[in-house]
PDB file of C-alpha atoms and ligand atoms in Angstrom:
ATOM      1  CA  UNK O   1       0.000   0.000   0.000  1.00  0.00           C
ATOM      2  CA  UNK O   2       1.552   3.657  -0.760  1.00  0.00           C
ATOM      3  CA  UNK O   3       1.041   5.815   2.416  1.00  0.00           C
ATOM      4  CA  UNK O   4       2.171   9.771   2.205  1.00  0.00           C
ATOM      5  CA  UNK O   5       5.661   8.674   4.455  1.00  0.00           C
ATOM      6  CA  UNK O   6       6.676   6.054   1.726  1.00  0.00           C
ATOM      7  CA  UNK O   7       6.236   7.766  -1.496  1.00  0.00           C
ATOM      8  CA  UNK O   8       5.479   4.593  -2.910  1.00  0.00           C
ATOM      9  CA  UNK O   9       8.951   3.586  -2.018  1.00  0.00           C
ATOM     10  CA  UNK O  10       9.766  -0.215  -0.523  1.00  0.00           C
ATOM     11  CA  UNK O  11      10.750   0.756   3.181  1.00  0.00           C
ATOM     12  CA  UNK O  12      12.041  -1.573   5.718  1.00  0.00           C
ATOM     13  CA  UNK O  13      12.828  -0.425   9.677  1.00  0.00           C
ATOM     14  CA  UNK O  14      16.028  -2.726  11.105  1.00  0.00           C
ATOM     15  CA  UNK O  15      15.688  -2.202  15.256  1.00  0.00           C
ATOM     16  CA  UNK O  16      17.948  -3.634  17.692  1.00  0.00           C
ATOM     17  CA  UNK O  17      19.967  -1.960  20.387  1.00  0.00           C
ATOM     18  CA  UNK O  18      23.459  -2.194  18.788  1.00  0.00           C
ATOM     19  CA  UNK O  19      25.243  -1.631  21.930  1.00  0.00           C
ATOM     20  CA  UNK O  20      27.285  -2.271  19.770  1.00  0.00           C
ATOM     21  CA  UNK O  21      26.854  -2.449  16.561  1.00  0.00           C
ATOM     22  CA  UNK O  22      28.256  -6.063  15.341  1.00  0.00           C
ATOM     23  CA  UNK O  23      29.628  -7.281  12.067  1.00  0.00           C
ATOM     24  CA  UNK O  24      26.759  -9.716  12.116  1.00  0.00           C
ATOM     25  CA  UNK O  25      24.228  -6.886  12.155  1.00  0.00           C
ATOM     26  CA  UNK O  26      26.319  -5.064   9.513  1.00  0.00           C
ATOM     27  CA  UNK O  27      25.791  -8.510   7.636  1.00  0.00           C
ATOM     28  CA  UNK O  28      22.403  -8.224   7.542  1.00  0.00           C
ATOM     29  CA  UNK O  29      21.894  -4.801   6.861  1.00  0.00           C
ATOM     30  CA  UNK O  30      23.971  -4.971   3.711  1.00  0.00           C
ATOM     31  CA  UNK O  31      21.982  -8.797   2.915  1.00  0.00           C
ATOM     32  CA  UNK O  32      18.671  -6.889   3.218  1.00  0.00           C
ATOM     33  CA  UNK O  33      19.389  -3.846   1.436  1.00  0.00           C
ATOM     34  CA  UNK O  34      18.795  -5.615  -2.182  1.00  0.00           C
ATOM     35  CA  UNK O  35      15.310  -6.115  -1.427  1.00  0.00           C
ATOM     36  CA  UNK O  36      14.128  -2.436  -0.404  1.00  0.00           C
ATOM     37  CA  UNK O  37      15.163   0.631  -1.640  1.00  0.00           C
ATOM     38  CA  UNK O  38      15.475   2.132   1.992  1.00  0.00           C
ATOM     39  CA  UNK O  39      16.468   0.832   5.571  1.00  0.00           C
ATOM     40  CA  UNK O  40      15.990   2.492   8.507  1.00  0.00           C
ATOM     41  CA  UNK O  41      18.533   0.650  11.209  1.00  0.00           C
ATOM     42  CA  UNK O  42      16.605   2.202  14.646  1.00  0.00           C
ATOM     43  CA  UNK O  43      18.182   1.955  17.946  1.00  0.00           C
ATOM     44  CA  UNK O  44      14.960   1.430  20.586  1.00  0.00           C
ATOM     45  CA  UNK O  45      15.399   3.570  23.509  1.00  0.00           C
ATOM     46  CA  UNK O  46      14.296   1.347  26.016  1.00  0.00           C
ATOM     47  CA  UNK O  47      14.466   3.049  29.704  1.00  0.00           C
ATOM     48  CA  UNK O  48      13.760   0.071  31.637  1.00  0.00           C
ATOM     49  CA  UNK O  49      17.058  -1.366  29.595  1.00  0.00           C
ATOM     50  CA  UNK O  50      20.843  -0.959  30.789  1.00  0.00           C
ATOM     51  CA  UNK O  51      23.681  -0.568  28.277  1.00  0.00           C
ATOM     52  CA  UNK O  52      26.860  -0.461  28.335  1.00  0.00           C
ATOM     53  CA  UNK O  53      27.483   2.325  25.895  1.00  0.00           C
ATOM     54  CA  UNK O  54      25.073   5.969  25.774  1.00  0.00           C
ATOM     55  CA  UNK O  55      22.700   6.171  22.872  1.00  0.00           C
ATOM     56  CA  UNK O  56      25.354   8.721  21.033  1.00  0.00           C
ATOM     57  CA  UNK O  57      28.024   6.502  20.790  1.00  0.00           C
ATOM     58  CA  UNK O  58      26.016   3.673  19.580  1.00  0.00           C
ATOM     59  CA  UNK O  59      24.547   6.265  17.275  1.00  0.00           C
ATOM     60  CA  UNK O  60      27.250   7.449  15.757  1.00  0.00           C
ATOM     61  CA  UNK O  61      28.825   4.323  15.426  1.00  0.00           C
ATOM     62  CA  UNK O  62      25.947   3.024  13.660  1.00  0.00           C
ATOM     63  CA  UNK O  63      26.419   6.353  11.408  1.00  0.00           C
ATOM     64  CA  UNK O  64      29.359   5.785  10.748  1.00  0.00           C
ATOM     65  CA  UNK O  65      29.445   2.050   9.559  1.00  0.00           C
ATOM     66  CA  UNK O  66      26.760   2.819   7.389  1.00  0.00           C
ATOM     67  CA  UNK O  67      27.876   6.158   5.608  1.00  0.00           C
ATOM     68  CA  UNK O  68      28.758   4.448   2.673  1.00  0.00           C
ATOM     69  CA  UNK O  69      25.152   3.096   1.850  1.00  0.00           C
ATOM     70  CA  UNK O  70      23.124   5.503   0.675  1.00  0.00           C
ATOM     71  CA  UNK O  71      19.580   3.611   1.056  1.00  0.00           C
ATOM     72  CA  UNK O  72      20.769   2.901   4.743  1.00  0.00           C
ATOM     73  CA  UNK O  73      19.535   5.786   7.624  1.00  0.00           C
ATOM     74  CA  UNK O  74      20.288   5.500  11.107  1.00  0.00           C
ATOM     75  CA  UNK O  75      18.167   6.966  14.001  1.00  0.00           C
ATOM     76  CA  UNK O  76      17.310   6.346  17.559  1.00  0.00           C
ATOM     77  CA  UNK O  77      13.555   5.818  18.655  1.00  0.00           C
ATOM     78  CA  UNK O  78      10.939   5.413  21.723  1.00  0.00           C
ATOM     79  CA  UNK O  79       7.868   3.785  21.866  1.00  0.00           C
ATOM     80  CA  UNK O  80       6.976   0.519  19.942  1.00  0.00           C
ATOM     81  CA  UNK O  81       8.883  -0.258  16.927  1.00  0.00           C
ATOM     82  CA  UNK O  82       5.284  -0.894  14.503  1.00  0.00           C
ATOM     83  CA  UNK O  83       4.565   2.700  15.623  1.00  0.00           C
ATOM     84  CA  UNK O  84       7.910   3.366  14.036  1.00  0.00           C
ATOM     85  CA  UNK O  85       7.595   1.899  11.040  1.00  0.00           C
ATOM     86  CA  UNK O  86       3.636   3.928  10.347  1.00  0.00           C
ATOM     87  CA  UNK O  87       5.418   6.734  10.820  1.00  0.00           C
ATOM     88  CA  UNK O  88       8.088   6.195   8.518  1.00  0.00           C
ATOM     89  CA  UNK O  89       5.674   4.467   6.016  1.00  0.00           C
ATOM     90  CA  UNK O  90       7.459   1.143   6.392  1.00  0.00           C
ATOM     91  CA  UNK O  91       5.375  -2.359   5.611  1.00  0.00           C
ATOM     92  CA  UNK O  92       8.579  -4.440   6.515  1.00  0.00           C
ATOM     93  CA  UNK O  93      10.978  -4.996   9.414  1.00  0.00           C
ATOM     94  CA  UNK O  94      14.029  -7.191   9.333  1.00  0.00           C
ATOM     95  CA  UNK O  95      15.337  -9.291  11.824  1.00  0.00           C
ATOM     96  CA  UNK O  96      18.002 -11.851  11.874  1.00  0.00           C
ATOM     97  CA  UNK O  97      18.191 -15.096  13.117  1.00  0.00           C
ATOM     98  CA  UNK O  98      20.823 -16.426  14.680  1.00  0.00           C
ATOM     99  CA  UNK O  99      19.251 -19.980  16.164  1.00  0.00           C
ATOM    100  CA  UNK O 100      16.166 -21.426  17.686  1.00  0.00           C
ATOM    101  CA  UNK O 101      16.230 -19.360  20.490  1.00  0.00           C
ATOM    102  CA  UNK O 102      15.859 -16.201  18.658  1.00  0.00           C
ATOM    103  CA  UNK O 103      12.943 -17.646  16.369  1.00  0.00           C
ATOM    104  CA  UNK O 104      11.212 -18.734  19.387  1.00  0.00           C
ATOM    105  CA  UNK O 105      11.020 -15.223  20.940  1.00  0.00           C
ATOM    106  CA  UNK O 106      11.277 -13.985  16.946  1.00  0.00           C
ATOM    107  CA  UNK O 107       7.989 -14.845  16.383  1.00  0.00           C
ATOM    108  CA  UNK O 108       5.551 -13.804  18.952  1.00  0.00           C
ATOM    109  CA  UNK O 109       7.454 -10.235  17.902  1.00  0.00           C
ATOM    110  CA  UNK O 110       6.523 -10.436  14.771  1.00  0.00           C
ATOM    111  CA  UNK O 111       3.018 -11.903  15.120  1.00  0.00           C
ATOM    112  CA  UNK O 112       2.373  -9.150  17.357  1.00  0.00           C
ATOM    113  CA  UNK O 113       3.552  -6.323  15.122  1.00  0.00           C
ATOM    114  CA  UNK O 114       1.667  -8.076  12.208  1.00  0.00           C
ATOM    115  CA  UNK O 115      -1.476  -8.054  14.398  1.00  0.00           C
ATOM    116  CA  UNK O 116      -0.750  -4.268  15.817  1.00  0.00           C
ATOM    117  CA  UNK O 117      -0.107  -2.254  12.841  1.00  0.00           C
ATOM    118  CA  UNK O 118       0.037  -5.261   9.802  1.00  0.00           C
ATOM    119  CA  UNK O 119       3.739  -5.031   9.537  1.00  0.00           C
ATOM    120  CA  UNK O 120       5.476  -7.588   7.759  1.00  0.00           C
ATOM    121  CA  UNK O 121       8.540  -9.289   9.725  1.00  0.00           C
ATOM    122  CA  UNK O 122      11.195 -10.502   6.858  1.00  0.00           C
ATOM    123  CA  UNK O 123      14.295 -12.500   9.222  1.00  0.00           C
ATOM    124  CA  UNK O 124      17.477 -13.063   7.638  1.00  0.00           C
ATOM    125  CA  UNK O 125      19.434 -16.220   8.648  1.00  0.00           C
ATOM    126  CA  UNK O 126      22.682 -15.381  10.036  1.00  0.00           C
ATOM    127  CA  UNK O 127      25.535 -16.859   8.198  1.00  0.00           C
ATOM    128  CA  UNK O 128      27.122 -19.754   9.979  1.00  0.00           C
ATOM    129  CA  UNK O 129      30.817 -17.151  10.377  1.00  0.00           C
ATOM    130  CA  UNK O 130      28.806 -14.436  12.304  1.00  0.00           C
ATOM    131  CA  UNK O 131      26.384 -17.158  13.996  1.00  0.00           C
ATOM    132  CA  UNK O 132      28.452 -16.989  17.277  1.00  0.00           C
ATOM    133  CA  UNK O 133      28.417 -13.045  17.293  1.00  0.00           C
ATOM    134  CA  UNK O 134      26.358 -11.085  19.810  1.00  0.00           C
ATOM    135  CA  UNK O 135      26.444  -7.624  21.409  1.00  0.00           C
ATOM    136  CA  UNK O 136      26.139  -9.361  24.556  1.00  0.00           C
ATOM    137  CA  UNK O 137      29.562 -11.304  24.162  1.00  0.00           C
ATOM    138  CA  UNK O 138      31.181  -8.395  22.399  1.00  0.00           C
ATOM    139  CA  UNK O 139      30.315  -6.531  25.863  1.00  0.00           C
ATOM    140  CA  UNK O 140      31.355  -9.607  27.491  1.00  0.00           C
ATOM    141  CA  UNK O 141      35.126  -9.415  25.951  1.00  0.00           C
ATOM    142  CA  UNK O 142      35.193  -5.730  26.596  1.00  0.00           C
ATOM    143  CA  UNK O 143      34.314  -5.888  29.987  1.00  0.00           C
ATOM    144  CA  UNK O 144      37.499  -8.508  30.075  1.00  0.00           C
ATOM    145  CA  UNK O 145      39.582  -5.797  28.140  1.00  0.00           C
ATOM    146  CA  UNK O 146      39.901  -8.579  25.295  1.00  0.00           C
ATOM    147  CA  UNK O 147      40.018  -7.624  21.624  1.00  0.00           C
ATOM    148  CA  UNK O 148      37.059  -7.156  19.693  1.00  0.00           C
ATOM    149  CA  UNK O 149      37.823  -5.345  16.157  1.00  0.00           C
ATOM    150  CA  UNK O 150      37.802  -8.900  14.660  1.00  0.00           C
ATOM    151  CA  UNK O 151      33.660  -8.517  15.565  1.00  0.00           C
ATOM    152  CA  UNK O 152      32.855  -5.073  15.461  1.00  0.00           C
ATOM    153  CA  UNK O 153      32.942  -2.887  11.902  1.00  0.00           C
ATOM    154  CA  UNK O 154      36.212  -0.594  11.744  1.00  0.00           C
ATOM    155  CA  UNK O 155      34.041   2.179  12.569  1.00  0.00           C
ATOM    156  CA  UNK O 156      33.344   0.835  16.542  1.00  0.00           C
ATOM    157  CA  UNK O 157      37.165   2.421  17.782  1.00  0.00           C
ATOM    158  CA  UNK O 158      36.967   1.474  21.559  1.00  0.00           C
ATOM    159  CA  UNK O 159      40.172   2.915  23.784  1.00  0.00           C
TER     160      UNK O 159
HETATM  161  P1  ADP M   1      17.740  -6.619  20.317  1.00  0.00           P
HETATM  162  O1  ADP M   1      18.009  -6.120  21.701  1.00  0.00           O
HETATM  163  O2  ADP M   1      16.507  -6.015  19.696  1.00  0.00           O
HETATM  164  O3  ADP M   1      17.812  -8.110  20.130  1.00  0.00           O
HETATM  165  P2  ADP M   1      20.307  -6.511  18.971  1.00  0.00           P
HETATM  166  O4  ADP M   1      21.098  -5.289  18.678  1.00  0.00           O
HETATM  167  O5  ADP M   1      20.908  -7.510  19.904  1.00  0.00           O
HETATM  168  O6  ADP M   1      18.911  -5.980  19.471  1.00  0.00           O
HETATM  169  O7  ADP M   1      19.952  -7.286  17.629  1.00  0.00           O
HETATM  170  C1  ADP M   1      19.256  -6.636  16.602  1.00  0.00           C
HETATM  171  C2  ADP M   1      18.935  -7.640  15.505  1.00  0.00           C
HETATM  172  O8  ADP M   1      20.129  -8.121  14.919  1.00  0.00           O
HETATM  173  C3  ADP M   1      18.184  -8.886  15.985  1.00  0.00           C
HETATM  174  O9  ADP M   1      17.273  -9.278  14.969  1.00  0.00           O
HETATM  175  C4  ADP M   1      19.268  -9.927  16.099  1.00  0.00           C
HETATM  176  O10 ADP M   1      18.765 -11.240  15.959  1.00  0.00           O
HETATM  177  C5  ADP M   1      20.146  -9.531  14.939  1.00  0.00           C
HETATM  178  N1  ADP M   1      21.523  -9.983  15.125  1.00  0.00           N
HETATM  179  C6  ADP M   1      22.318  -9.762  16.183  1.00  0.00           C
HETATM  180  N2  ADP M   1      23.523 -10.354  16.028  1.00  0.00           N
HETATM  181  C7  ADP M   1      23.474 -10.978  14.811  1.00  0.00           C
HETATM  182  C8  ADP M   1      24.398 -11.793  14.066  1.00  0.00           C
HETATM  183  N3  ADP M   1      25.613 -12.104  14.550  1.00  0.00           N
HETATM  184  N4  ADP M   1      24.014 -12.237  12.856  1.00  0.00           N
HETATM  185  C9  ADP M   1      22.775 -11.960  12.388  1.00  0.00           C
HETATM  186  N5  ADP M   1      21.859 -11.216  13.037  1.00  0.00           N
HETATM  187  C10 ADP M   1      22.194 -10.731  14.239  1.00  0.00           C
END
């Protein structure tokens, strides 16, 4: 359906928290972008959440990685994420899938944002090399001082 925020364009909204940003969610942003002609990559402000880095960095880190794609925009949001995509007159949101776990919880998500605001959920498998990645064991190795730029794009520059 064309709504006034779309301009008849294919839109797609990409939420996570990215704290940080991962060369597994880079993965998918750059498998997904083929099949719209924008992405929005949204970081959910979520106040009941703790992270380890402030919105800005993960912001601008996010910025940064994805300068070089033009169809790619990255903001920060509140509220729910289908309210998001009405707003920015996107049908689809993408997701990635790393194993069963995350399709179990996956899919209530998307049911529900189907049901809410009749968003379409399109998941992404991750490839078996970034299958192992998460923010939450990138944090983990930080937190250890180990190194992470072998699973963070060049762009994440931690001290
Ligand atoms: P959330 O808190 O919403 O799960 P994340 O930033 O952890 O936010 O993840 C955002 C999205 O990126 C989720 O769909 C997640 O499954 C996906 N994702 C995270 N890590 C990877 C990876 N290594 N490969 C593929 N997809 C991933």
């Amino acid at each position: 359906m064309k709504t006034p925020a779309s301009n008849g364009q294919r839109i797609a909204v990409f939420p996570g928290s990215f704290d940080p940003v991962t060369i597994g969610h880079a993965s998918i942003v750059r498998r997904a972008l083929p099949l719209f002609d924008r992405l929005v990559v949204a970081i959910g402000e979520n106040s009941t959440k703790r992270y380890m880095f402030p919105l800005e960095q993960r912001l601008a880190w996010l910025k940064a990685t994805f300068s070089n794609l033009p169809g790619v925009e990255a903001i920060s949001f509140k509220g729910l994420t289908a309210d998001l995509c009405v707003e920015r007159g996107a049908k689809y949101i993408v997701r990635g899938l790393r194993n069963s776990t995350d399709h179990g919880s996956e899919r209530s998500i998307a049911l529900m944002n189907h049901a809410l605001r009749g968003v379409e959920t399109i998941f992404l498998p991750a490839l078996p090399e970034h299958a192992h990645i998460s923010s939450t064991i990138v944090r983990e190795l930080i937190a250890n001082k180990a190194d992470v730029s072998a699973f963070v794009p060049d762009a994440v520059r931690l001290p």
